[in-house]
Amino acid sequence: MSIFDVEVESVKEGTQTLQPYKGNVLLVVNTASKCGFASQLKPLQELYDRYKDEGFYVLGFPNDQFLNQEPLESEEIPDHFKEKYGVTFPLFKKTMVRGENISPLFEQLTDETKGMGSSKIKWNFTKFLIGRDGTVLYRYSPSTNPEKIETDLKEALK
């Protein structure tokens, strides 16, 4: 199944596929407002602003599976992220990124990539760069600063 056919839960639109993003380069990120890596939201927004006109989207999937670092309700997260970090890129409902209730999106992403010793996501702010054709190009650890992704992003946009 293409990544663009996977169903996700949008805060505003409800259940949908990623078809609206087909043909674009995507950076899928599991986020959490209370995570120590939440400061990455600002540089993620800067990447989005810099390259959105070239067909690039950051897609944020809030997650509360790691030490309850996302206490907000799904509907509260977009306003909080916008107010605190200036985030305008698309955000989705809280999503399970590992375990028996893993979302189909993250199941596919982790099946196609491997982290350190295991394919399962170990923490918030794991990032997946997806090409225009839906292929997962790179997986980045939570500690990878968004600025370090820019070279790979520019190549993917060509």
PDB file of N, CA, C and O in Angstrom, residues 32-92:
ATOM      1  N   ALA A  32       5.481  16.070  20.725  1.00  0.00           N
ATOM      2  CA  ALA A  32       4.925  16.136  22.080  1.00  0.00           C
ATOM      3  C   ALA A  32       5.299  17.478  22.686  1.00  0.00           C
ATOM      4  O   ALA A  32       6.468  17.878  22.671  1.00  0.00           O
ATOM      5  N   SER A  33       4.324  18.176  23.223  1.00  0.00           N
ATOM      6  CA  SER A  33       4.544  19.538  23.697  1.00  0.00           C
ATOM      7  C   SER A  33       5.438  19.639  24.927  1.00  0.00           C
ATOM      8  O   SER A  33       6.095  20.649  25.131  1.00  0.00           O
ATOM      9  N   LYS A  34       5.498  18.604  25.740  1.00  0.00           N
ATOM     10  CA  LYS A  34       6.302  18.642  26.968  1.00  0.00           C
ATOM     11  C   LYS A  34       7.638  17.905  26.823  1.00  0.00           C
ATOM     12  O   LYS A  34       8.368  17.760  27.796  1.00  0.00           O
ATOM     13  N   CYS A  35       7.959  17.470  25.629  1.00  0.00           N
ATOM     14  CA  CYS A  35       9.213  16.760  25.375  1.00  0.00           C
ATOM     15  C   CYS A  35      10.381  17.748  25.359  1.00  0.00           C
ATOM     16  O   CYS A  35      10.224  18.904  24.944  1.00  0.00           O
ATOM     17  N   GLY A  36      11.531  17.301  25.796  1.00  0.00           N
ATOM     18  CA  GLY A  36      12.728  18.139  25.748  1.00  0.00           C
ATOM     19  C   GLY A  36      13.110  18.543  24.338  1.00  0.00           C
ATOM     20  O   GLY A  36      13.821  19.526  24.134  1.00  0.00           O
ATOM     21  N   PHE A  37      12.628  17.784  23.337  1.00  0.00           N
ATOM     22  CA  PHE A  37      12.910  18.109  21.937  1.00  0.00           C
ATOM     23  C   PHE A  37      11.849  19.029  21.324  1.00  0.00           C
ATOM     24  O   PHE A  37      11.908  19.336  20.127  1.00  0.00           O
ATOM     25  N   ALA A  38      10.869  19.478  22.105  1.00  0.00           N
ATOM     26  CA  ALA A  38       9.802  20.338  21.571  1.00  0.00           C
ATOM     27  C   ALA A  38      10.355  21.623  20.964  1.00  0.00           C
ATOM     28  O   ALA A  38       9.729  22.213  20.087  1.00  0.00           O
ATOM     29  N   SER A  39      11.543  22.036  21.393  1.00  0.00           N
ATOM     30  CA  SER A  39      12.163  23.231  20.804  1.00  0.00           C
ATOM     31  C   SER A  39      12.444  23.035  19.309  1.00  0.00           C
ATOM     32  O   SER A  39      12.654  24.007  18.585  1.00  0.00           O
ATOM     33  N   GLN A  40      12.421  21.792  18.832  1.00  0.00           N
ATOM     34  CA  GLN A  40      12.606  21.531  17.401  1.00  0.00           C
ATOM     35  C   GLN A  40      11.406  22.002  16.573  1.00  0.00           C
ATOM     36  O   GLN A  40      11.520  22.129  15.349  1.00  0.00           O
ATOM     37  N   LEU A  41      10.290  22.272  17.209  1.00  0.00           N
ATOM     38  CA  LEU A  41       9.113  22.717  16.456  1.00  0.00           C
ATOM     39  C   LEU A  41       9.391  24.008  15.697  1.00  0.00           C
ATOM     40  O   LEU A  41       8.935  24.169  14.556  1.00  0.00           O
ATOM     41  N   LYS A  42      10.138  24.919  16.289  1.00  0.00           N
ATOM     42  CA  LYS A  42      10.435  26.178  15.609  1.00  0.00           C
ATOM     43  C   LYS A  42      11.290  25.950  14.356  1.00  0.00           C
ATOM     44  O   LYS A  42      10.932  26.423  13.271  1.00  0.00           O
ATOM     45  N   PRO A  43      12.428  25.225  14.416  1.00  0.00           N
ATOM     46  CA  PRO A  43      13.178  24.977  13.180  1.00  0.00           C
ATOM     47  C   PRO A  43      12.426  24.092  12.177  1.00  0.00           C
ATOM     48  O   PRO A  43      12.631  24.233  10.966  1.00  0.00           O
ATOM     49  N   LEU A  44      11.539  23.219  12.657  1.00  0.00           N
ATOM     50  CA  LEU A  44      10.706  22.461  11.714  1.00  0.00           C
ATOM     51  C   LEU A  44       9.793  23.412  10.946  1.00  0.00           C
ATOM     52  O   LEU A  44       9.626  23.285   9.730  1.00  0.00           O
ATOM     53  N   GLN A  45       9.218  24.380  11.654  1.00  0.00           N
ATOM     54  CA  GLN A  45       8.378  25.386  11.005  1.00  0.00           C
ATOM     55  C   GLN A  45       9.200  26.211  10.013  1.00  0.00           C
ATOM     56  O   GLN A  45       8.730  26.524   8.914  1.00  0.00           O
ATOM     57  N   GLU A  46      10.425  26.548  10.380  1.00  0.00           N
ATOM     58  CA  GLU A  46      11.295  27.321   9.480  1.00  0.00           C
ATOM     59  C   GLU A  46      11.592  26.541   8.207  1.00  0.00           C
ATOM     60  O   GLU A  46      11.587  27.115   7.109  1.00  0.00           O
ATOM     61  N   LEU A  47      11.848  25.234   8.315  1.00  0.00           N
ATOM     62  CA  LEU A  47      12.040  24.400   7.117  1.00  0.00           C
ATOM     63  C   LEU A  47      10.774  24.408   6.263  1.00  0.00           C
ATOM     64  O   LEU A  47      10.841  24.547   5.043  1.00  0.00           O
ATOM     65  N   TYR A  48       9.647  24.237   6.911  1.00  0.00           N
ATOM     66  CA  TYR A  48       8.371  24.243   6.196  1.00  0.00           C
ATOM     67  C   TYR A  48       8.172  25.568   5.460  1.00  0.00           C
ATOM     68  O   TYR A  48       7.848  25.584   4.262  1.00  0.00           O
ATOM     69  N   ASP A  49       8.413  26.677   6.132  1.00  0.00           N
ATOM     70  CA  ASP A  49       8.250  27.992   5.506  1.00  0.00           C
ATOM     71  C   ASP A  49       9.196  28.162   4.318  1.00  0.00           C
ATOM     72  O   ASP A  49       8.807  28.708   3.280  1.00  0.00           O
ATOM     73  N   ARG A  50      10.414  27.694   4.467  1.00  0.00           N
ATOM     74  CA  ARG A  50      11.434  27.873   3.438  1.00  0.00           C
ATOM     75  C   ARG A  50      11.142  27.062   2.176  1.00  0.00           C
ATOM     76  O   ARG A  50      11.431  27.504   1.064  1.00  0.00           O
ATOM     77  N   TYR A  51      10.554  25.876   2.322  1.00  0.00           N
ATOM     78  CA  TYR A  51      10.426  24.962   1.186  1.00  0.00           C
ATOM     79  C   TYR A  51       8.994  24.590   0.799  1.00  0.00           C
ATOM     80  O   TYR A  51       8.794  23.835  -0.155  1.00  0.00           O
ATOM     81  N   LYS A  52       7.994  25.139   1.471  1.00  0.00           N
ATOM     82  CA  LYS A  52       6.620  24.738   1.162  1.00  0.00           C
ATOM     83  C   LYS A  52       6.214  25.092  -0.272  1.00  0.00           C
ATOM     84  O   LYS A  52       5.446  24.359  -0.893  1.00  0.00           O
ATOM     85  N   ASP A  53       6.760  26.167  -0.804  1.00  0.00           N
ATOM     86  CA  ASP A  53       6.420  26.545  -2.179  1.00  0.00           C
ATOM     87  C   ASP A  53       7.055  25.622  -3.212  1.00  0.00           C
ATOM     88  O   ASP A  53       6.709  25.680  -4.394  1.00  0.00           O
ATOM     89  N   GLU A  54       7.974  24.770  -2.765  1.00  0.00           N
ATOM     90  CA  GLU A  54       8.608  23.788  -3.658  1.00  0.00           C
ATOM     91  C   GLU A  54       7.971  22.408  -3.511  1.00  0.00           C
ATOM     92  O   GLU A  54       8.450  21.432  -4.089  1.00  0.00           O
ATOM     93  N   GLY A  55       6.897  22.315  -2.731  1.00  0.00           N
ATOM     94  CA  GLY A  55       6.213  21.039  -2.561  1.00  0.00           C
ATOM     95  C   GLY A  55       6.697  20.255  -1.362  1.00  0.00           C
ATOM     96  O   GLY A  55       6.898  19.043  -1.442  1.00  0.00           O
ATOM     97  N   PHE A  56       6.849  20.919  -0.230  1.00  0.00           N
ATOM     98  CA  PHE A  56       7.313  20.266   0.994  1.00  0.00           C
ATOM     99  C   PHE A  56       6.325  20.511   2.122  1.00  0.00           C
ATOM    100  O   PHE A  56       5.842  21.630   2.300  1.00  0.00           O
ATOM    101  N   TYR A  57       6.034  19.458   2.874  1.00  0.00           N
ATOM    102  CA  TYR A  57       5.172  19.561   4.048  1.00  0.00           C
ATOM    103  C   TYR A  57       5.824  18.872   5.235  1.00  0.00           C
ATOM    104  O   TYR A  57       6.361  17.771   5.104  1.00  0.00           O
ATOM    105  N   VAL A  58       5.738  19.504   6.382  1.00  0.00           N
ATOM    106  CA  VAL A  58       5.997  18.845   7.655  1.00  0.00           C
ATOM    107  C   VAL A  58       4.628  18.397   8.143  1.00  0.00           C
ATOM    108  O   VAL A  58       3.673  19.184   8.136  1.00  0.00           O
ATOM    109  N   LEU A  59       4.508  17.133   8.541  1.00  0.00           N
ATOM    110  CA  LEU A  59       3.262  16.611   9.085  1.00  0.00           C
ATOM    111  C   LEU A  59       3.522  16.169  10.518  1.00  0.00           C
ATOM    112  O   LEU A  59       4.331  15.266  10.759  1.00  0.00           O
ATOM    113  N   GLY A  60       2.868  16.825  11.474  1.00  0.00           N
ATOM    114  CA  GLY A  60       3.072  16.532  12.885  1.00  0.00           C
ATOM    115  C   GLY A  60       2.009  15.598  13.436  1.00  0.00           C
ATOM    116  O   GLY A  60       0.811  15.833  13.246  1.00  0.00           O
ATOM    117  N   PHE A  61       2.470  14.545  14.101  1.00  0.00           N
ATOM    118  CA  PHE A  61       1.587  13.565  14.711  1.00  0.00           C
ATOM    119  C   PHE A  61       1.867  13.513  16.211  1.00  0.00           C
ATOM    120  O   PHE A  61       2.794  12.829  16.647  1.00  0.00           O
ATOM    121  N   PRO A  62       1.098  14.267  17.014  1.00  0.00           N
ATOM    122  CA  PRO A  62       1.304  14.270  18.460  1.00  0.00           C
ATOM    123  C   PRO A  62       1.172  12.860  19.043  1.00  0.00           C
ATOM    124  O   PRO A  62       0.371  12.049  18.561  1.00  0.00           O
ATOM    125  N   ASN A  63       1.974  12.614  20.062  1.00  0.00           N
ATOM    126  CA  ASN A  63       2.032  11.292  20.666  1.00  0.00           C
ATOM    127  C   ASN A  63       2.224  11.427  22.173  1.00  0.00           C
ATOM    128  O   ASN A  63       2.992  12.266  22.620  1.00  0.00           O
ATOM    129  N   ASP A  64       1.539  10.566  22.923  1.00  0.00           N
ATOM    130  CA  ASP A  64       1.632  10.610  24.384  1.00  0.00           C
ATOM    131  C   ASP A  64       2.106   9.266  24.951  1.00  0.00           C
ATOM    132  O   ASP A  64       1.763   8.903  26.062  1.00  0.00           O
ATOM    133  N   GLN A  65       2.913   8.533  24.193  1.00  0.00           N
ATOM    134  CA  GLN A  65       3.351   7.208  24.640  1.00  0.00           C
ATOM    135  C   GLN A  65       4.663   7.230  25.425  1.00  0.00           C
ATOM    136  O   GLN A  65       5.071   6.199  25.933  1.00  0.00           O
ATOM    137  N   PHE A  66       5.322   8.367  25.506  1.00  0.00           N
ATOM    138  CA  PHE A  66       6.615   8.440  26.163  1.00  0.00           C
ATOM    139  C   PHE A  66       6.529   9.393  27.353  1.00  0.00           C
ATOM    140  O   PHE A  66       6.576  10.613  27.192  1.00  0.00           O
ATOM    141  N   LEU A  67       6.364   8.841  28.537  1.00  0.00           N
ATOM    142  CA  LEU A  67       6.313   9.599  29.791  1.00  0.00           C
ATOM    143  C   LEU A  67       5.240  10.692  29.809  1.00  0.00           C
ATOM    144  O   LEU A  67       5.429  11.746  30.398  1.00  0.00           O
ATOM    145  N   ASN A  68       4.130  10.440  29.134  1.00  0.00           N
ATOM    146  CA  ASN A  68       3.000  11.383  29.121  1.00  0.00           C
ATOM    147  C   ASN A  68       3.431  12.807  28.778  1.00  0.00           C
ATOM    148  O   ASN A  68       3.019  13.765  29.426  1.00  0.00           O
ATOM    149  N   GLN A  69       4.238  12.922  27.728  1.00  0.00           N
ATOM    150  CA  GLN A  69       4.760  14.231  27.346  1.00  0.00           C
ATOM    151  C   GLN A  69       3.821  15.017  26.432  1.00  0.00           C
ATOM    152  O   GLN A  69       4.166  16.113  26.007  1.00  0.00           O
ATOM    153  N   GLU A  70       2.639  14.455  26.151  1.00  0.00           N
ATOM    154  CA  GLU A  70       1.631  15.229  25.423  1.00  0.00           C
ATOM    155  C   GLU A  70       0.327  15.193  26.205  1.00  0.00           C
ATOM    156  O   GLU A  70      -0.567  14.396  25.923  1.00  0.00           O
ATOM    157  N   PRO A  71       0.210  16.067  27.223  1.00  0.00           N
ATOM    158  CA  PRO A  71      -0.987  16.070  28.063  1.00  0.00           C
ATOM    159  C   PRO A  71      -2.183  16.777  27.422  1.00  0.00           C
ATOM    160  O   PRO A  71      -3.310  16.613  27.882  1.00  0.00           O
ATOM    161  N   LEU A  72      -1.953  17.552  26.377  1.00  0.00           N
ATOM    162  CA  LEU A  72      -3.038  18.303  25.746  1.00  0.00           C
ATOM    163  C   LEU A  72      -3.949  17.375  24.952  1.00  0.00           C
ATOM    164  O   LEU A  72      -3.524  16.339  24.449  1.00  0.00           O
ATOM    165  N   GLU A  73      -5.197  17.789  24.818  1.00  0.00           N
ATOM    166  CA  GLU A  73      -6.132  17.078  23.940  1.00  0.00           C
ATOM    167  C   GLU A  73      -5.768  17.409  22.495  1.00  0.00           C
ATOM    168  O   GLU A  73      -5.233  18.489  22.212  1.00  0.00           O
ATOM    169  N   SER A  74      -6.082  16.500  21.584  1.00  0.00           N
ATOM    170  CA  SER A  74      -5.740  16.695  20.169  1.00  0.00           C
ATOM    171  C   SER A  74      -6.190  18.054  19.643  1.00  0.00           C
ATOM    172  O   SER A  74      -5.460  18.718  18.910  1.00  0.00           O
ATOM    173  N   GLU A  75      -7.390  18.466  20.043  1.00  0.00           N
ATOM    174  CA  GLU A  75      -7.954  19.713  19.539  1.00  0.00           C
ATOM    175  C   GLU A  75      -7.236  20.944  20.079  1.00  0.00           C
ATOM    176  O   GLU A  75      -7.309  22.022  19.491  1.00  0.00           O
ATOM    177  N   GLU A  76      -6.532  20.816  21.208  1.00  0.00           N
ATOM    178  CA  GLU A  76      -5.807  21.934  21.814  1.00  0.00           C
ATOM    179  C   GLU A  76      -4.406  22.128  21.225  1.00  0.00           C
ATOM    180  O   GLU A  76      -3.844  23.215  21.300  1.00  0.00           O
ATOM    181  N   ILE A  77      -3.868  21.083  20.668  1.00  0.00           N
ATOM    182  CA  ILE A  77      -2.465  21.088  20.246  1.00  0.00           C
ATOM    183  C   ILE A  77      -2.166  22.110  19.150  1.00  0.00           C
ATOM    184  O   ILE A  77      -1.188  22.862  19.267  1.00  0.00           O
ATOM    185  N   PRO A  78      -2.963  22.194  18.069  1.00  0.00           N
ATOM    186  CA  PRO A  78      -2.620  23.182  17.031  1.00  0.00           C
ATOM    187  C   PRO A  78      -2.511  24.613  17.561  1.00  0.00           C
ATOM    188  O   PRO A  78      -1.560  25.329  17.215  1.00  0.00           O
ATOM    189  N   ASP A  79      -3.442  25.043  18.394  1.00  0.00           N
ATOM    190  CA  ASP A  79      -3.380  26.410  18.939  1.00  0.00           C
ATOM    191  C   ASP A  79      -2.167  26.594  19.844  1.00  0.00           C
ATOM    192  O   ASP A  79      -1.491  27.623  19.784  1.00  0.00           O
ATOM    193  N   HIS A  80      -1.884  25.594  20.668  1.00  0.00           N
ATOM    194  CA  HIS A  80      -0.719  25.672  21.562  1.00  0.00           C
ATOM    195  C   HIS A  80       0.576  25.755  20.754  1.00  0.00           C
ATOM    196  O   HIS A  80       1.432  26.595  21.035  1.00  0.00           O
ATOM    197  N   PHE A  81       0.727  24.898  19.750  1.00  0.00           N
ATOM    198  CA  PHE A  81       1.947  24.895  18.933  1.00  0.00           C
ATOM    199  C   PHE A  81       2.087  26.195  18.143  1.00  0.00           C
ATOM    200  O   PHE A  81       3.187  26.700  17.969  1.00  0.00           O
ATOM    201  N   LYS A  82       0.968  26.734  17.684  1.00  0.00           N
ATOM    202  CA  LYS A  82       1.024  27.997  16.935  1.00  0.00           C
ATOM    203  C   LYS A  82       1.434  29.142  17.855  1.00  0.00           C
ATOM    204  O   LYS A  82       2.298  29.957  17.510  1.00  0.00           O
ATOM    205  N   GLU A  83       0.812  29.196  19.020  1.00  0.00           N
ATOM    206  CA  GLU A  83       1.100  30.282  19.965  1.00  0.00           C
ATOM    207  C   GLU A  83       2.540  30.226  20.484  1.00  0.00           C
ATOM    208  O   GLU A  83       3.231  31.227  20.546  1.00  0.00           O
ATOM    209  N   LYS A  84       3.006  29.043  20.845  1.00  0.00           N
ATOM    210  CA  LYS A  84       4.318  28.914  21.477  1.00  0.00           C
ATOM    211  C   LYS A  84       5.476  28.826  20.480  1.00  0.00           C
ATOM    212  O   LYS A  84       6.561  29.333  20.743  1.00  0.00           O
ATOM    213  N   TYR A  85       5.237  28.186  19.308  1.00  0.00           N
ATOM    214  CA  TYR A  85       6.339  27.931  18.361  1.00  0.00           C
ATOM    215  C   TYR A  85       6.085  28.485  16.958  1.00  0.00           C
ATOM    216  O   TYR A  85       6.922  28.327  16.077  1.00  0.00           O
ATOM    217  N   GLY A  86       4.916  29.077  16.727  1.00  0.00           N
ATOM    218  CA  GLY A  86       4.601  29.612  15.408  1.00  0.00           C
ATOM    219  C   GLY A  86       4.242  28.556  14.380  1.00  0.00           C
ATOM    220  O   GLY A  86       4.294  28.803  13.181  1.00  0.00           O
ATOM    221  N   VAL A  87       3.861  27.365  14.830  1.00  0.00           N
ATOM    222  CA  VAL A  87       3.597  26.242  13.929  1.00  0.00           C
ATOM    223  C   VAL A  87       2.331  26.466  13.113  1.00  0.00           C
ATOM    224  O   VAL A  87       1.266  26.730  13.659  1.00  0.00           O
ATOM    225  N   THR A  88       2.487  26.343  11.786  1.00  0.00           N
ATOM    226  CA  THR A  88       1.339  26.376  10.878  1.00  0.00           C
ATOM    227  C   THR A  88       1.284  25.138   9.996  1.00  0.00           C
ATOM    228  O   THR A  88       0.353  24.982   9.223  1.00  0.00           O
ATOM    229  N   PHE A  89       2.297  24.264  10.097  1.00  0.00           N
ATOM    230  CA  PHE A  89       2.253  23.042   9.283  1.00  0.00           C
ATOM    231  C   PHE A  89       1.144  22.120   9.806  1.00  0.00           C
ATOM    232  O   PHE A  89       0.704  22.255  10.953  1.00  0.00           O
ATOM    233  N   PRO A  90       0.665  21.194   8.971  1.00  0.00           N
ATOM    234  CA  PRO A  90      -0.456  20.334   9.365  1.00  0.00           C
ATOM    235  C   PRO A  90      -0.146  19.465  10.590  1.00  0.00           C
ATOM    236  O   PRO A  90       0.918  18.849  10.682  1.00  0.00           O
ATOM    237  N   LEU A  91      -1.110  19.445  11.511  1.00  0.00           N
ATOM    238  CA  LEU A  91      -1.026  18.606  12.705  1.00  0.00           C
ATOM    239  C   LEU A  91      -2.229  17.668  12.724  1.00  0.00           C
ATOM    240  O   LEU A  91      -3.327  18.057  12.312  1.00  0.00           O
ATOM    241  N   PHE A  92      -2.010  16.484  13.224  1.00  0.00           N
ATOM    242  CA  PHE A  92      -3.038  15.463  13.247  1.00  0.00           C
ATOM    243  C   PHE A  92      -3.403  15.126  14.691  1.00  0.00           C
ATOM    244  O   PHE A  92      -2.813  15.649  15.632  1.00  0.00           O
TER     245      PHE A  92
END
